CSV table of C-alpha atoms in Angstrom, one decimal:
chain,number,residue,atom,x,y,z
A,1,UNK,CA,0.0,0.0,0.0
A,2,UNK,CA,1.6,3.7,-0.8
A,3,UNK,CA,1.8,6.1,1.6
A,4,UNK,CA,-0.8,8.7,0.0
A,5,UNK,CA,-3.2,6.0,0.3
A,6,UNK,CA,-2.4,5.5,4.1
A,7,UNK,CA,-2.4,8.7,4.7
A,8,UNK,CA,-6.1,9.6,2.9
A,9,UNK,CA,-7.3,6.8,5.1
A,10,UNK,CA,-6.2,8.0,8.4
A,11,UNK,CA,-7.2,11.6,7.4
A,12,UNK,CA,-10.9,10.6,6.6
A,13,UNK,CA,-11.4,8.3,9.4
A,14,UNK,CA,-9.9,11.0,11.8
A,15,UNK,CA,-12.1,13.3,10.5
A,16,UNK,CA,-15.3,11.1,10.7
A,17,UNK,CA,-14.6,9.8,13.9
A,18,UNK,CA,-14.0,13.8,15.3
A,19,UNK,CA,-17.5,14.8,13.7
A,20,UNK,CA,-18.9,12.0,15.1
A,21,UNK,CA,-17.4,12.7,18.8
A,22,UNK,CA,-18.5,16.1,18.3
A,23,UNK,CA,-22.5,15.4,17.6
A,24,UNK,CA,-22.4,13.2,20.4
A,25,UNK,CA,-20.7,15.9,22.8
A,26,UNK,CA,-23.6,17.9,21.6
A,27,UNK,CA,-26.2,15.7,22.6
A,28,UNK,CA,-24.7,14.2,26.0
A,29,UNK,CA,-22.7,17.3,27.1
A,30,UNK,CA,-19.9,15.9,29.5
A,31,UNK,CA,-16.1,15.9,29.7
A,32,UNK,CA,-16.3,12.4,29.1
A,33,UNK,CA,-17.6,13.0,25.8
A,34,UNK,CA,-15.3,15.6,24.7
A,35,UNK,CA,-13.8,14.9,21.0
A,36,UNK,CA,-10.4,15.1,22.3
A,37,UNK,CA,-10.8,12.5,25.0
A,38,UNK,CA,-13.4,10.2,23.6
A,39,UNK,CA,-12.5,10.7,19.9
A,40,UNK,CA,-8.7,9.9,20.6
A,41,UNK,CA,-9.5,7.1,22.4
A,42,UNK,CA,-11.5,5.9,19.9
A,43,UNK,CA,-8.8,6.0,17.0
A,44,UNK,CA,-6.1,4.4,19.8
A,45,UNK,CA,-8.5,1.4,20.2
A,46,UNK,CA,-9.2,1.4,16.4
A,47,UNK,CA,-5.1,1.2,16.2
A,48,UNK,CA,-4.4,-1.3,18.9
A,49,UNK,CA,-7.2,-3.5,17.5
A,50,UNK,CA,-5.8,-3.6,14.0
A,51,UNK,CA,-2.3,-3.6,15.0
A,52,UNK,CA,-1.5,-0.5,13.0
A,53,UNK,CA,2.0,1.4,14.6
A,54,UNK,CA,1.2,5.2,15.5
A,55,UNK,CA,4.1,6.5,12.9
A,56,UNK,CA,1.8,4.7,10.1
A,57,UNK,CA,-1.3,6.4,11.0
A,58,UNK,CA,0.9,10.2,11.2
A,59,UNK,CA,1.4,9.7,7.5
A,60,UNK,CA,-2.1,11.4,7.3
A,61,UNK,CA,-2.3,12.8,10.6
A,62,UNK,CA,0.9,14.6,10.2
A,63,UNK,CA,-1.5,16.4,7.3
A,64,UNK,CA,-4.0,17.4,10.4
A,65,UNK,CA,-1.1,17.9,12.7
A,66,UNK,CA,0.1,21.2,10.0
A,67,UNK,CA,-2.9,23.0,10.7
A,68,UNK,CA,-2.3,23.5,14.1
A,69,UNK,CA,-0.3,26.6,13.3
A,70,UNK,CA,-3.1,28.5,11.7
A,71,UNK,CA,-5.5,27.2,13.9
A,72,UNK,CA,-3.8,29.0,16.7
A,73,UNK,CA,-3.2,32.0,14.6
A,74,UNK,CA,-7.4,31.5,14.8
A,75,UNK,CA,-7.3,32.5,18.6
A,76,UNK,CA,-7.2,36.1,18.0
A,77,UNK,CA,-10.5,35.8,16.6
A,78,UNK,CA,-12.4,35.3,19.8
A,79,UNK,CA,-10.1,37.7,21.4
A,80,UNK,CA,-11.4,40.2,18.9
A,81,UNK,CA,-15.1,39.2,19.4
A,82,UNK,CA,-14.5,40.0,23.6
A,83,UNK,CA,-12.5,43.5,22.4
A,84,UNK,CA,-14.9,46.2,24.1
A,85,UNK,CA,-15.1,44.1,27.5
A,86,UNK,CA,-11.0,43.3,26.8
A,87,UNK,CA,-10.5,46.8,26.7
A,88,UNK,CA,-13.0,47.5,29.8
A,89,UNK,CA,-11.4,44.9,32.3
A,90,UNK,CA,-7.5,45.2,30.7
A,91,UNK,CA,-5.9,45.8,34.1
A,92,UNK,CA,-7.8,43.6,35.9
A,93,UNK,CA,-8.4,40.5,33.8
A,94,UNK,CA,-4.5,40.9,32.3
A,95,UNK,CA,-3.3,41.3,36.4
A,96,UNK,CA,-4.7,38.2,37.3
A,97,UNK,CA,-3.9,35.9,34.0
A,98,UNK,CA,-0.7,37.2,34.0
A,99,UNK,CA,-0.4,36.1,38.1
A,100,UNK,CA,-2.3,32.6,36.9
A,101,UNK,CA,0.2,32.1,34.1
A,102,UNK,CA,3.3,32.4,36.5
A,103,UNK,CA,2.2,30.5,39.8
A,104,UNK,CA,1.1,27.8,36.2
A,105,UNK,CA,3.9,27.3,35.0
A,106,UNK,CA,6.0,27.8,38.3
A,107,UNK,CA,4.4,25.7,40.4
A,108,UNK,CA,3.7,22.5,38.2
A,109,UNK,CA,7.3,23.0,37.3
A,110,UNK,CA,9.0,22.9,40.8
A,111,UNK,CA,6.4,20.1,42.2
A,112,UNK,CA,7.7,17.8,39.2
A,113,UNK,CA,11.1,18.5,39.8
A,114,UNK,CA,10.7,18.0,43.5
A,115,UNK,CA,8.9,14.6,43.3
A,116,UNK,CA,12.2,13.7,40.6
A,117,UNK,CA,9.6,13.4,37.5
A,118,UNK,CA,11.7,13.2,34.4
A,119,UNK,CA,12.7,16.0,32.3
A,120,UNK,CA,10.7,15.0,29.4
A,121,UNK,CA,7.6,14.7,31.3
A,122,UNK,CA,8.2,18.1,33.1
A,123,UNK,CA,8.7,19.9,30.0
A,124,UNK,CA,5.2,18.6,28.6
A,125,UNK,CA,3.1,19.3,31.8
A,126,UNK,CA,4.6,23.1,32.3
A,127,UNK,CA,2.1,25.2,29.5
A,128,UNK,CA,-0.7,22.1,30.7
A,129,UNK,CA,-3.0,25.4,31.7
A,130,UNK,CA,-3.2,26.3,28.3
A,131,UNK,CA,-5.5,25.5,25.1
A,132,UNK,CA,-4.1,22.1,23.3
A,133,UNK,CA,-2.7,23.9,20.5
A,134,UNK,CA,-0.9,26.5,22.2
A,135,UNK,CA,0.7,24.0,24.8
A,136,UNK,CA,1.3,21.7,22.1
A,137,UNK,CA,3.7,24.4,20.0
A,138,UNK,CA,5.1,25.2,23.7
A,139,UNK,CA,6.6,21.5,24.4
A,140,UNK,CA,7.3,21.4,21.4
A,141,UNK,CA,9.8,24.4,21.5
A,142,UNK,CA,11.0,23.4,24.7
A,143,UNK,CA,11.8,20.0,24.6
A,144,UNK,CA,8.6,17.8,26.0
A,145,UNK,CA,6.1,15.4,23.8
A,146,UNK,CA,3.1,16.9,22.3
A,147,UNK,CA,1.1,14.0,22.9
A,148,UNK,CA,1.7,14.3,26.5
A,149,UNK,CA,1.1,17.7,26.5
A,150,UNK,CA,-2.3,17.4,25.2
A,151,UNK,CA,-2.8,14.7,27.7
A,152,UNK,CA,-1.9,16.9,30.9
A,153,UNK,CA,-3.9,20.0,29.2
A,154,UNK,CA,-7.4,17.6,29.4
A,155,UNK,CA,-6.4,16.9,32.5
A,156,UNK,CA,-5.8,20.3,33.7
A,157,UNK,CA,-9.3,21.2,31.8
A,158,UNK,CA,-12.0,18.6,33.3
A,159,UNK,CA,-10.4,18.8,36.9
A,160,UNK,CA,-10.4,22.8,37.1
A,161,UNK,CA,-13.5,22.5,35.6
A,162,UNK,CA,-14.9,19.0,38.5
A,163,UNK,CA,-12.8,21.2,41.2
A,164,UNK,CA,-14.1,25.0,40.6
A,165,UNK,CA,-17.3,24.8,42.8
A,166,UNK,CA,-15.3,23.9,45.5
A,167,UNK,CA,-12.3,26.4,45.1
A,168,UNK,CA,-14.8,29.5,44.4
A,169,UNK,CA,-16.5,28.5,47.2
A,170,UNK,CA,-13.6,28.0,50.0
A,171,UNK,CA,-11.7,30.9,48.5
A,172,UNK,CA,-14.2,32.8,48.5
A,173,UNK,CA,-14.4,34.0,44.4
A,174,UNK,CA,-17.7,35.4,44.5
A,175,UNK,CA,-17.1,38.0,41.8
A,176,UNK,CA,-17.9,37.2,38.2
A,177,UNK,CA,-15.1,38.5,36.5
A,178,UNK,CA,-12.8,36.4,39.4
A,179,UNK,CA,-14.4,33.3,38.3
A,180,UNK,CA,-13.8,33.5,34.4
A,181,UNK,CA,-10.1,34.3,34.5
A,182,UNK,CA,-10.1,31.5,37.4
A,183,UNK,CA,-11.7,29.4,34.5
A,184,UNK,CA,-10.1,30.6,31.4
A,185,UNK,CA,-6.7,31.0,33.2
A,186,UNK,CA,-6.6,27.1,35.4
A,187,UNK,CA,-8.8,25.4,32.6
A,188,UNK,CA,-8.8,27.0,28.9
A,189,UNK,CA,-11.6,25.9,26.7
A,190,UNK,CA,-13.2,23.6,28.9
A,191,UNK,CA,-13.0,25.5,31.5
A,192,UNK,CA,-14.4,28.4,29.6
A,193,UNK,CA,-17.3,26.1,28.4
A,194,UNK,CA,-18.4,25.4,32.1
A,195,UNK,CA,-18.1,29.2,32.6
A,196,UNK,CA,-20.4,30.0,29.7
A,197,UNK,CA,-23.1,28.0,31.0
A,198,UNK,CA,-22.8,30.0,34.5
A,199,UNK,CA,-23.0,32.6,32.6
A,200,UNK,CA,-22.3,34.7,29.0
A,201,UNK,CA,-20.2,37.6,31.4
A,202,UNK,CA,-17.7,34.7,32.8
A,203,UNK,CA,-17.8,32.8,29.4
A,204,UNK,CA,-16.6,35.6,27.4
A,205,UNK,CA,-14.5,36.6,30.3
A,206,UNK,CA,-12.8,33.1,30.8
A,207,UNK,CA,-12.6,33.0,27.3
A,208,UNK,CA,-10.4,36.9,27.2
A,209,UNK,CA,-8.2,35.3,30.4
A,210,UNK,CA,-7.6,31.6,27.9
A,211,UNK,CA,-6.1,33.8,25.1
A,212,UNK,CA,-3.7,35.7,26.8
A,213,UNK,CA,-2.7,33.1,29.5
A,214,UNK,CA,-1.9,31.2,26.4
A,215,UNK,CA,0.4,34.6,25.1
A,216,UNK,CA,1.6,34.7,28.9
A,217,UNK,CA,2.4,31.2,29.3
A,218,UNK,CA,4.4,31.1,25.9
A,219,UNK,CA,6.9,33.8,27.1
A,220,UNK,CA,6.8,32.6,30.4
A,221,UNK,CA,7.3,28.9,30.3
A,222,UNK,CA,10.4,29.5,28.4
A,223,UNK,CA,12.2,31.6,30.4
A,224,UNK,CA,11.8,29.6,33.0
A,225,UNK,CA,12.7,26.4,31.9
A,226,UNK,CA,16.2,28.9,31.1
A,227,UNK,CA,16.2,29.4,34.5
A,228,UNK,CA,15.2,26.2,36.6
A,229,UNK,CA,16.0,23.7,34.7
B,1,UNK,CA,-18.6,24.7,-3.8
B,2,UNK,CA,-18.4,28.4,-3.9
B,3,UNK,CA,-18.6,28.3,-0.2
B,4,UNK,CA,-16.0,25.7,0.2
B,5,UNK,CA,-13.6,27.7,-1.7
B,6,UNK,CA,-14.0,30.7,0.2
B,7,UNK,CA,-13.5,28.6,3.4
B,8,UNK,CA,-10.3,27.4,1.8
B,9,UNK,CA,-9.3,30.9,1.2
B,10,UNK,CA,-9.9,31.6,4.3
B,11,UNK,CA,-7.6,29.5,5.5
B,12,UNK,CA,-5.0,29.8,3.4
B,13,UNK,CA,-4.9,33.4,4.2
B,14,UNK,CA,-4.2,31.9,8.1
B,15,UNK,CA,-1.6,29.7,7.1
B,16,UNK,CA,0.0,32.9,5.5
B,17,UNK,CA,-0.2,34.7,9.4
B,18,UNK,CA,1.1,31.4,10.6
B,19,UNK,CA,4.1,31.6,8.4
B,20,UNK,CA,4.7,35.5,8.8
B,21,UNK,CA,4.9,34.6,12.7
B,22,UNK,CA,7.5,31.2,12.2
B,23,UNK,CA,9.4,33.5,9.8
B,24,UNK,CA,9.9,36.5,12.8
B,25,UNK,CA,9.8,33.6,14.9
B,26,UNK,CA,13.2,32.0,13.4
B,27,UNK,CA,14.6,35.7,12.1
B,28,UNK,CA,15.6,36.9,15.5
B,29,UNK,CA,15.4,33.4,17.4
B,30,UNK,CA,12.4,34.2,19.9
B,31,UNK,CA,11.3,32.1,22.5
B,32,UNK,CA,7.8,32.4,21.6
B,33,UNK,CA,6.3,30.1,19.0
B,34,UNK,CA,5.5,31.3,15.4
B,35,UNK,CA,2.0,30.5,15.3
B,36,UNK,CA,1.6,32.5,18.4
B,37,UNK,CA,3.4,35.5,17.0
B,38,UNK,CA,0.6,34.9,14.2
B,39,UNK,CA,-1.7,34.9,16.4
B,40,UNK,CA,-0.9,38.8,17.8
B,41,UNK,CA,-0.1,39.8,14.1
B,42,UNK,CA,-3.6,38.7,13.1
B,43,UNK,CA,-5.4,40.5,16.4
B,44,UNK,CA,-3.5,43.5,15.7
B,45,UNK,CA,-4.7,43.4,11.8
B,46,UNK,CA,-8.0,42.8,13.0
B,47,UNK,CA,-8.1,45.7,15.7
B,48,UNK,CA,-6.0,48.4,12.7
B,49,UNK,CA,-9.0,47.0,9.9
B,50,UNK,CA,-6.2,45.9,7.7
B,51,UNK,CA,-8.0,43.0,7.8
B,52,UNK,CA,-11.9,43.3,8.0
B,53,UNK,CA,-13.4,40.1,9.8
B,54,UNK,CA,-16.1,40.0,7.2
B,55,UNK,CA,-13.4,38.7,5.1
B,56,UNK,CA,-12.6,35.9,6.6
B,57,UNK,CA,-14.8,35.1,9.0
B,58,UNK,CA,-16.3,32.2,8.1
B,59,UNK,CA,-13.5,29.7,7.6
B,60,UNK,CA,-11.4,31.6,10.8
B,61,UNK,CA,-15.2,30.3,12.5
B,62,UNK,CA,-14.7,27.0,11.3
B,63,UNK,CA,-11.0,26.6,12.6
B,64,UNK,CA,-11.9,28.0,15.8
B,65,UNK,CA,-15.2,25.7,16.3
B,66,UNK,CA,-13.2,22.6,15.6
B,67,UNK,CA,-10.1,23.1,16.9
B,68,UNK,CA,-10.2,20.0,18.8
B,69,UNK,CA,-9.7,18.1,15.4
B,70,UNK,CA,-5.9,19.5,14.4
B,71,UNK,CA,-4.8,18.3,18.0
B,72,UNK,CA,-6.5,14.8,18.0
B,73,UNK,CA,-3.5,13.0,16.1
B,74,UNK,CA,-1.1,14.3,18.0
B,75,UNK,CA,-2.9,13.5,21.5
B,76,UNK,CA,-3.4,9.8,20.0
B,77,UNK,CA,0.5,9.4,20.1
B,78,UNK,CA,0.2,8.9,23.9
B,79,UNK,CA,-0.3,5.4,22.7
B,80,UNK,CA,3.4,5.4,23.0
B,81,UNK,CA,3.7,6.1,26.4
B,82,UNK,CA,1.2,4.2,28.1
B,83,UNK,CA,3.8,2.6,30.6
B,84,UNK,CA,4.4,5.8,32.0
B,85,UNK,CA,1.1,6.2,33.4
B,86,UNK,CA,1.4,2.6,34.9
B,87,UNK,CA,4.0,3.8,37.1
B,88,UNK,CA,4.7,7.4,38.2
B,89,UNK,CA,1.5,8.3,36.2
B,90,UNK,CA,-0.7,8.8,39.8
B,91,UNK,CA,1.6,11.4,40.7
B,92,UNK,CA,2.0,13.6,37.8
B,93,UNK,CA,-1.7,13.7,37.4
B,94,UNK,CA,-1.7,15.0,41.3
B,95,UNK,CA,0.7,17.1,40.2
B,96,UNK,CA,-1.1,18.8,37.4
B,97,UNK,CA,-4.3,19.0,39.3
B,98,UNK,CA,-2.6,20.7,42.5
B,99,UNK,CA,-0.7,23.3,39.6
B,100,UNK,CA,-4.5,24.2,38.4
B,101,UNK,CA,-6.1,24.7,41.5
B,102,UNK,CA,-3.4,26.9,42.5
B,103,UNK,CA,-3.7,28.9,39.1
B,104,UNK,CA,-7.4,29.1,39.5
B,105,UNK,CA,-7.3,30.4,43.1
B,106,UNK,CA,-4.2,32.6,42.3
B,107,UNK,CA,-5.9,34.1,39.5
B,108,UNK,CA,-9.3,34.3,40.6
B,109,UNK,CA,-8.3,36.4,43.5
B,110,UNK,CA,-6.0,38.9,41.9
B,111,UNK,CA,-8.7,39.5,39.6
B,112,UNK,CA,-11.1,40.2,42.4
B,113,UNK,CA,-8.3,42.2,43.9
B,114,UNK,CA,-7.6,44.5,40.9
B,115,UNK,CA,-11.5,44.8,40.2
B,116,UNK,CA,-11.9,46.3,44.0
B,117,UNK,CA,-15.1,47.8,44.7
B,118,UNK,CA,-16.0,48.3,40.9
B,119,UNK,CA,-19.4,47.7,40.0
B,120,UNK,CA,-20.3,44.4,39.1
B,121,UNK,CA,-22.7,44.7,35.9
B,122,UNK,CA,-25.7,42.2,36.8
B,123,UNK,CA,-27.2,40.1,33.6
């Protein structure tokens, strides 16, 4: 079998498998159900099962994998959307994502290093607070594994979003615009999803706090690594 | 199909940004990633009107609303690393979770902190 053959195959049936992750996340709404989580589990089974190595299947997903550049160039687009409250809250909302973004990458970093976690590992769990993309091209720059990176960023995105009840509550965040850079800057996307359906002030607040953790984390995560590691 | 072309325009004309940004990106060796250096060059053309969202809005829409689908390949590669979260994998997943409830307390309450006694517009 030629490569371009493999690799149309892979593309399609990542693409239907997505879309069909996706209209199921849209009728059952639950992190379980998110097309990152159960579509890539679905495709790992589909490999395991037919014994195909994951360096075959990149021949088309490397073809996917070349859009995540302009897909994060996308960002700016919802940043645009939120300008007029952006330019409203600048102080406050950059303040505290810029604060998030630090104790982020500072403290995940010096835990790991503490508890003797490999270097490879802590490179891909420093940007975890960040959208996929944008952690993904962050590893990548500094030395970790993109696929663990995406792992740790779901991870960091269904608990923030499982432990924010609990945290607003015991640390006392009563105030809306606390809440969605708590969200957007702990728990990107999915944590600006939950925020959305408190309400469309935190959503669009959370999602302002996502974008420019993910500028903030960028800069920051490799100057520290520089410095710390 | 005129719509699908337009999309693909669209796009392209991202992929361009994306470019633009590795280009500075690798010019004077910065520590940020290209495509996030697109992603300031295309906010800043968007805020100037150099660029008028009309124009591309609807495959820029598309990208953003399925975004999960460009990081789904990569994700699946943990499929080579499944022994690590046999062993020390309990741990690291503490870890992450302990770094993001620190962020979200930590940034929650600076925000609150900066906002002070503003007035909080009610819905």
């Amino acid at each position: 079998m030629n490569s371009l053959f493999i690799g149309i195959i892979s593309i399609v049936g990542t693409v239907t498998v997505y879309l069909l992750t996706w209209k199921l996340h849209k009728r059952i709404d639950s992190p379980i159900t998110l097309p990152v989580f159960m579509g890539s589990i679905i495709i790992i089974i589909g490999l395991v099962i037919f014994d195909i190595p994951y360096d075959t299947y990149m021949i088309g997903g490397e073809w996917i994998n070349q859009l995540l550049g302009p897909a994060v160039v996308a960002l700016a687009y919802p940043l645009y959307q939120q300008r007029r409250l952006l330019k409203q809250l600048i102080y406050p909302v950059l303040g505290g994502t810029l604060v998030g973004a630090i104790v982020g990458v500072f403290s995940g970093m010096i835990i790991a290093i503490w508890t003797g976690v490999e270097d490879y590992i802590i490179y891909s769990l420093i940007p975890k607070s960040v959208t996929t993309p944008v952690s993904m091209v962050i590893t990548d720059s500094i030395g970790g594994v993109m696929s663990l990176a995406a792992v740790f960023v779901v991870i960091a995105g269904i608990g923030g979003a499982i432990m924010s009840p609990f945290i607003f509550k015991l640390f006392n965040i009563k105030h809306v615009y606390g809440r969605g850079v708590g969200m957007g800057s702990a728990s990107h996307a999915i944590g600006t999803a939950q925020a959305m359906e408190s309400s469309q002030l935190e959503g669009s607040v959370s999602t302002i706090a996502m974008v420019l953790s993910a500028i903030a984390v960028s800069i920051i995560a490799p100057m520290m690594v520089f410095l710390f590691m | 199909m005129l719509r699908i072309s337009r999309i693909l325009i669209h796009i392209v004309v991202l992929y361009i940004i994306f470019l633009i940004g590795d280009w500075i990106q690798q010019t004077w060796n910065l520590v940020v990633p290209g495509s996030v250096i697109g992603m300031l060059i295309f906010f800043v053309l968007l805020l100037s009107n150099v660029i008028k969202i009309k124009w591309i809005e609807e495959g820029t829409k598309i990208f953003v609303n399925h975004l999960t689908l460009f990081f789904i390949p990569a994700t699946v590669g943990v499929i080579n690393y499944f022994e690590l979260f046999s062993g020390k994998g309990l741990l690291i997943v503490f870890i992450v979770l302990l770094s993001t409830a620190m962020v979200m307390v930590v940034s929650g309450l600076v925000t609150q902190w900066l906002m002070g006694k503003r007035e909080v517009p009610h819905e």
